Amino acid sequence: MKKVLSLLMAATLALGLAACGGNSSGGDSNAANDSSNGASGDEKVWVIASDTVFKPFEYTDASGNFVGIDVDLVKAIAEDQGFQYEIQSLGWDAALAACQAGQADGLIAGASITDERKESGWIFSDGYYQTTQTMTVAADSDITGFEDLSGKTVAVKTGTQGAAYAESLKDQYGFNITYFEDSPTMYQAVLGGQTVACFEDTPVMTASIKDGDLALKILEDTANEGQPYGFAIFNPDNQELIDMFNAGLANIKENGKYDEIIAKYLG
């Protein structure tokens, strides 16, 4: 009887160990729209955080794929430099928080290179796209410039250069600002009349109006001087990633791949 019980206990223990061993996949299954380039084994996989909707730099297409200029640039640069990566589409605030907390290694999300960001700990790559910020209003709006904003409310996306641009003009032209977490919601505030205008990166606004058939218009003579977008890290230990990004960016500009990517999304 004791021999039978011993055999049963051994079998039970073996089954338990097998069950534990079968659940060791790791990885984060909760990250939205994850995109990986097929890393395997013990090779370093760089985690790159991004926004969710910042068309044409990052967005989800009709087939559910996470696409855009930033997505294609990282892919081309990784192929050129031979490193493995995973893009996590988290949203602007969450992507920034993930990088600052060490949960992601780098950020690519149409982030403008500014002195203020550098001073606060951002470590940028070389610029990969030069852009400006402009003001947009409803297609039937009678607002023609900043002078018409006195006493009115404009929309901006939290933490962006569009927001910084609006804030720099607020006191001079006497308008109020409402903050939103994402661009589509900001656009709807203008379309719905909750705000009279919004401030956005010019290529993003142009693509959104065209592709979304939005009843909005970008006002002429409202652009600032602009800044380049940059890839960013927040931990100096990840300098290798910046170095590879810069080297790969230079190579794809030289071999024409960069121009192909820009033309694909901006024509």
C-alpha positions as a printed Julia matrix, in Angstrom:
267×3 Matrix{Float64}:
   0.0    0.0     0.0
   2.83   2.39    0.91
   4.49   1.58   -2.42
   1.3    2.48   -4.3
   0.94   5.75   -2.37
   4.56   6.64   -3.09
   4.05   6.07   -6.81
   0.89   8.23   -6.81
   2.68  11.08   -5.01
   5.61  10.95   -7.43
   3.27  11.07  -10.4
   1.38  14.03   -8.93
   4.62  15.94   -8.3
   5.81  15.32  -11.87
   2.53  16.61  -13.31
   2.77  19.74  -11.15
   6.29  20.5   -12.31
   5.31  19.98  -15.94
   2.4   22.4   -15.53
   4.68  25.08  -14.03
   7.24  24.65  -16.8
   4.6   25.07  -19.49
   3.71  28.62  -18.39
   7.04  30.42  -18.74
   6.55  32.44  -21.94
   7.08  35.87  -20.3
   6.4   39.01  -22.33
   3.71  41.63  -21.95
   0.48  40.54  -23.57
  -1.31  43.71  -22.48
   0.68  46.23  -24.53
  -1.57  47.72  -27.21
  -0.71  47.1   -30.86
   2.7   45.57  -30.13
   4.91  45.18  -33.19
   8.08  43.06  -33.05
  10.64  42.2   -35.7
  11.09  38.6   -34.71
  13.77  38.52  -32.04
  14.78  35.12  -30.72
  17.12  33.58  -28.18
  19.11  35.79  -25.82
  19.59  38.69  -28.25
  18.74  42.11  -26.82
  15.26  43.32  -27.78
  14.94  47.08  -27.52
  11.49  48.2   -26.35
  10.41  51.35  -28.17
   7.31  53.2   -26.94
   5.08  55.21  -29.25
   1.85  57.16  -29.45
  -1.38  55.51  -30.6
  -2.78  58.06  -33.05
  -0.49  60.67  -34.61
  -1.14  60.21  -38.3
   0.87  59.88  -40.52
   3.69  59.13  -38.08
   1.92  56.39  -36.11
  -1.6   55.0   -36.35
  -3.58  51.81  -36.91
  -4.66  51.11  -40.49
  -7.91  49.53  -41.71
  -6.42  46.05  -41.29
  -5.5   46.65  -37.66
  -1.77  47.04  -38.33
   0.24  49.69  -36.49
   1.83  51.76  -39.27
   3.25  55.17  -40.09
   6.43  57.07  -40.85
   7.91  56.47  -37.39
   7.07  52.76  -37.55
   8.66  52.32  -40.98
  11.72  54.36  -40.03
  12.43  52.19  -36.99
  12.02  49.06  -39.1
  14.38  50.31  -41.81
  16.97  51.51  -39.3
  16.82  48.25  -37.33
  17.33  46.25  -40.52
  20.26  48.47  -41.49
  21.9   48.21  -38.06
  20.92  44.62  -37.28
  19.19  45.11  -33.94
  15.97  43.6   -32.6
  13.12  45.74  -31.3
   9.5   45.79  -30.2
   7.26  48.81  -30.69
   4.58  49.34  -28.05
   1.72  51.67  -28.99
   0.84  53.19  -25.62
  -0.31  56.77  -26.13
   1.81  59.89  -25.63
   1.62  60.22  -21.85
   1.92  56.49  -21.19
   4.83  56.14  -23.64
   6.71  58.95  -21.94
   6.01  57.49  -18.5
   7.18  54.03  -19.61
  10.5   55.44  -20.81
  11.05  57.5   -17.69
  10.26  54.47  -15.5
  12.66  52.22  -17.41
   9.88  50.04  -18.81
  10.8   51.09  -22.35
  14.21  51.87  -23.82
  13.3   54.61  -26.27
  10.51  56.82  -27.58
   9.47  57.61  -31.15
   6.25  59.56  -31.34
   6.74  62.71  -33.38
   8.65  64.25  -30.48
  10.11  67.66  -31.27
  13.68  68.33  -30.21
  13.66  71.3   -27.84
  16.08  72.77  -25.33
  13.48  72.45  -22.59
  13.18  68.72  -23.13
  16.94  68.28  -23.26
  17.28  70.14  -19.97
  14.67  67.88  -18.36
  16.51  64.68  -19.26
  15.55  63.78  -22.83
  18.49  62.46  -24.87
  17.72  62.95  -28.56
  18.93  61.43  -31.78
  19.67  63.51  -34.84
  16.53  65.08  -36.24
  14.64  62.88  -38.68
  11.84  65.2   -39.86
  11.48  68.98  -39.73
   8.0   70.23  -38.87
   6.04  73.3   -37.81
   2.92  73.81  -35.71
  -0.11  75.68  -37.04
  -3.64  76.67  -36.05
  -6.68  74.89  -37.48
 -10.34  75.94  -37.38
 -13.65  74.61  -38.64
 -14.06  74.8   -42.41
 -16.89  77.35  -42.09
 -15.23  79.39  -39.33
 -14.93  83.16  -39.65
 -11.7   83.16  -37.63
  -8.85  84.24  -39.87
  -5.96  84.6   -37.44
  -4.78  84.9   -33.86
  -6.4   88.33  -33.51
  -9.85  86.72  -33.69
  -9.26  84.45  -30.68
  -9.78  87.01  -27.9
 -12.08  85.61  -25.21
 -12.42  82.26  -27.01
 -11.14  78.76  -26.23
  -8.71  76.7   -28.28
  -7.82  73.0   -28.02
  -4.36  71.47  -27.64
  -2.91  68.03  -26.96
  -1.24  67.78  -23.57
   2.55  67.91  -23.52
   3.04  68.64  -27.22
   4.72  71.44  -29.15
   1.28  72.44  -30.38
   0.34  73.06  -26.76
   3.58  74.96  -26.13
   2.93  77.13  -29.19
  -0.59  77.98  -28.03
   0.65  78.73  -24.52
   3.23  81.15  -25.93
   0.46  83.12  -27.67
  -2.26  82.9   -25.01
  -1.58  86.11  -23.11
  -0.81  88.17  -26.19
  -4.1   87.31  -27.9
  -6.3   86.73  -24.84
  -7.66  83.24  -25.45
  -8.22  80.23  -23.2
  -6.83  76.71  -23.61
  -8.47  73.3   -23.12
  -6.21  70.25  -23.0
  -6.89  66.84  -24.56
  -5.07  63.51  -24.33
  -5.16  62.63  -28.04
  -5.44  64.33  -31.41
  -8.77  62.83  -32.66
 -10.61  64.03  -29.53
  -9.04  67.45  -29.95
 -10.26  67.63  -33.55
 -13.77  66.66  -32.5
 -13.81  69.52  -30.0
 -13.31  71.94  -32.88
 -15.81  70.18  -35.14
 -18.38  70.1   -32.33
 -17.93  73.74  -31.43
 -16.57  73.19  -27.92
 -13.45  75.07  -29.04
 -12.92  77.44  -31.94
  -9.49  76.17  -33.0
  -6.71  73.72  -32.26
  -2.92  73.82  -32.51
  -1.27  70.81  -34.13
   1.83  69.72  -36.02
   1.3   70.77  -39.63
   1.91  67.43  -41.44
  -0.23  65.57  -38.89
  -3.07  68.03  -39.33
  -2.79  67.94  -43.11
  -2.94  64.14  -43.22
  -5.8   63.98  -40.72
  -7.95  66.43  -42.68
  -7.28  64.65  -45.96
  -7.62  61.04  -44.85
 -10.45  61.64  -42.37
 -12.34  64.03  -44.68
 -12.61  66.42  -41.74
 -14.44  69.74  -42.12
 -11.41  71.65  -40.89
  -8.94  74.07  -42.46
  -5.39  75.08  -41.59
  -5.02  78.85  -41.45
  -2.27  80.4   -43.49
   0.34  82.53  -41.77
  -0.14  80.81  -38.4
   2.9   78.48  -38.48
   5.8   78.86  -36.1
   9.45  78.3   -37.01
   9.22  74.63  -36.09
  11.67  72.03  -34.85
  12.88  68.62  -36.0
  11.43  65.39  -34.63
  13.85  63.14  -32.82
  14.07  59.64  -31.4
  14.67  59.85  -27.64
  16.02  57.89  -24.7
  15.95  58.83  -21.03
  18.67  56.56  -19.63
  22.29  57.3   -20.66
  22.96  53.56  -20.5
  20.9   53.25  -23.69
  23.24  55.48  -25.7
  23.96  52.49  -27.95
  20.38  52.71  -29.21
  20.77  56.4   -30.1
  24.06  55.67  -31.86
  22.48  52.89  -33.95
  19.49  55.09  -34.77
  21.74  57.92  -35.97
  23.95  55.6   -38.04
  20.97  53.84  -39.58
  19.18  57.12  -40.3
  22.24  58.42  -42.17
  22.45  55.22  -44.18
  18.79  55.1   -45.23
  18.94  58.76  -46.22
  21.94  57.97  -48.4
  20.45  54.86  -50.02
  17.03  56.43  -50.71
  14.97  54.36  -48.29
  14.17  57.41  -46.17
  12.71  59.28  -49.15
  10.61  56.21  -50.03
   9.09  56.14  -46.55
   8.28  59.86  -46.53
   6.75  59.68  -50.02
   4.67  56.64  -49.02
   2.81  58.65  -46.37
   3.09  62.26  -47.49
   3.27  61.94  -51.25
